[in-house]
Amino acid sequence: EKCLQLASPEGQALMVTQLAQKEQILSLLQDPYANYVIQRALQVRNLLECSPFPPSHSSQVATTPQLEMLLDAIKPHLAAIRNT
């Protein structure tokens, strides 16, 4: 989580891309520690989008494609993780 928070925008985008790998996403979602990292990846991006201030180029966290990739990887597993 801390690495994701403190990384450069390019590093954050790379980490989100790695987290969004469909082959591993279910195990990450079910792991108690990795789940927090996934949540942080979504929160950091959501905070940026909800900010009342327009983001500067240097403060962009994950580009929309990385966020879309992460959401697309998570969606098929929502029913499986709802009760966990």
mmCIF file of C-alpha atoms in Angstrom:
data_model
loop_
_atom_site.group_PDB
_atom_site.id
_atom_site.type_symbol
_atom_site.label_atom_id
_atom_site.label_comp_id
_atom_site.label_asym_id
_atom_site.label_seq_id
_atom_site.Cartn_x
_atom_site.Cartn_y
_atom_site.Cartn_z
ATOM 1 C CA GLU A 1 0.000 0.000 0.000
ATOM 2 C CA LYS A 2 2.720 2.429 0.991
ATOM 3 C CA CYS A 3 4.649 1.828 -2.229
ATOM 4 C CA LEU A 4 1.540 2.608 -4.230
ATOM 5 C CA GLN A 5 0.977 5.815 -2.275
ATOM 6 C CA LEU A 6 4.544 7.079 -2.529
ATOM 7 C CA ALA A 7 5.450 5.993 -6.055
ATOM 8 C CA SER A 8 5.779 8.365 -8.966
ATOM 9 C CA PRO A 9 2.787 8.543 -11.316
ATOM 10 C CA GLU A 10 4.606 6.250 -13.730
ATOM 11 C CA GLY A 11 5.371 3.797 -10.934
ATOM 12 C CA GLN A 12 1.776 3.851 -9.748
ATOM 13 C CA ALA A 13 0.524 3.196 -13.267
ATOM 14 C CA LEU A 14 2.953 0.278 -13.595
ATOM 15 C CA MET A 15 1.839 -1.190 -10.247
ATOM 16 C CA VAL A 16 -1.852 -0.900 -11.137
ATOM 17 C CA THR A 17 -1.138 -2.605 -14.466
ATOM 18 C CA GLN A 18 0.590 -5.464 -12.631
ATOM 19 C CA LEU A 19 -2.239 -5.774 -10.104
ATOM 20 C CA ALA A 20 -4.778 -5.966 -12.924
ATOM 21 C CA GLN A 21 -3.395 -9.190 -14.406
ATOM 22 C CA LYS A 22 -6.451 -11.400 -14.840
ATOM 23 C CA GLU A 23 -4.511 -14.587 -14.087
ATOM 24 C CA GLN A 24 -3.777 -13.496 -10.513
ATOM 25 C CA ILE A 25 -6.535 -11.065 -9.571
ATOM 26 C CA LEU A 26 -8.783 -13.579 -7.787
ATOM 27 C CA SER A 27 -5.996 -14.749 -5.493
ATOM 28 C CA LEU A 28 -5.090 -11.117 -4.782
ATOM 29 C CA LEU A 29 -8.700 -10.272 -3.969
ATOM 30 C CA GLN A 30 -8.954 -13.231 -1.594
ATOM 31 C CA ASP A 31 -5.645 -12.586 0.153
ATOM 32 C CA PRO A 32 -6.194 -10.467 3.281
ATOM 33 C CA TYR A 33 -3.121 -8.295 2.656
ATOM 34 C CA ALA A 34 -3.216 -8.073 -1.134
ATOM 35 C CA ASN A 35 -6.874 -7.104 -0.921
ATOM 36 C CA TYR A 36 -5.861 -3.906 0.874
ATOM 37 C CA VAL A 37 -3.433 -3.084 -1.926
ATOM 38 C CA ILE A 38 -6.203 -3.510 -4.514
ATOM 39 C CA GLN A 39 -8.486 -1.300 -2.430
ATOM 40 C CA ARG A 40 -5.767 1.332 -2.162
ATOM 41 C CA ALA A 41 -5.220 1.279 -5.924
ATOM 42 C CA LEU A 42 -8.919 1.999 -6.411
ATOM 43 C CA GLN A 43 -9.058 4.617 -3.642
ATOM 44 C CA VAL A 44 -6.059 6.580 -4.806
ATOM 45 C CA ARG A 45 -7.502 6.838 -8.296
ATOM 46 C CA ASN A 46 -10.996 7.631 -7.003
ATOM 47 C CA LEU A 47 -9.625 10.377 -4.760
ATOM 48 C CA LEU A 48 -7.932 11.948 -7.748
ATOM 49 C CA GLU A 49 -11.141 11.836 -9.789
ATOM 50 C CA CYS A 50 -13.245 13.278 -6.949
ATOM 51 C CA SER A 51 -10.843 16.082 -6.131
ATOM 52 C CA PRO A 52 -12.296 19.576 -6.529
ATOM 53 C CA PHE A 53 -8.965 20.653 -7.984
ATOM 54 C CA PRO A 54 -7.990 19.626 -11.502
ATOM 55 C CA PRO A 55 -5.006 17.264 -11.380
ATOM 56 C CA SER A 56 -1.704 18.526 -12.669
ATOM 57 C CA HIS A 57 0.193 16.362 -15.099
ATOM 58 C CA SER A 58 2.628 15.349 -12.362
ATOM 59 C CA SER A 59 -0.095 14.292 -9.907
ATOM 60 C CA GLN A 60 -1.926 11.797 -12.101
ATOM 61 C CA VAL A 61 -1.904 8.459 -10.379
ATOM 62 C CA ALA A 62 -3.096 5.806 -12.783
ATOM 63 C CA THR A 63 -4.333 6.660 -16.197
ATOM 64 C CA THR A 64 -7.871 5.720 -17.122
ATOM 65 C CA PRO A 65 -6.658 2.660 -19.082
ATOM 66 C CA GLN A 66 -4.997 1.234 -15.961
ATOM 67 C CA LEU A 67 -8.097 1.852 -13.872
ATOM 68 C CA GLU A 68 -10.289 0.292 -16.552
ATOM 69 C CA MET A 69 -7.976 -2.717 -16.714
ATOM 70 C CA LEU A 70 -8.158 -3.172 -12.933
ATOM 71 C CA LEU A 71 -11.937 -2.855 -12.856
ATOM 72 C CA ASP A 72 -12.315 -5.257 -15.795
ATOM 73 C CA ALA A 73 -10.167 -7.808 -13.971
ATOM 74 C CA ILE A 74 -12.207 -7.481 -10.752
ATOM 75 C CA LYS A 75 -15.754 -7.488 -12.185
ATOM 76 C CA PRO A 76 -15.951 -11.213 -13.081
ATOM 77 C CA HIS A 77 -15.081 -12.094 -9.466
ATOM 78 C CA LEU A 78 -17.479 -9.795 -7.610
ATOM 79 C CA ALA A 79 -19.979 -12.561 -6.822
ATOM 80 C CA ALA A 80 -17.195 -14.806 -5.495
ATOM 81 C CA ILE A 81 -15.774 -12.164 -3.170
ATOM 82 C CA ARG A 82 -18.979 -10.539 -1.919
ATOM 83 C CA ASN A 83 -19.335 -12.957 0.978
ATOM 84 C CA THR A 84 -15.700 -12.909 2.055
#
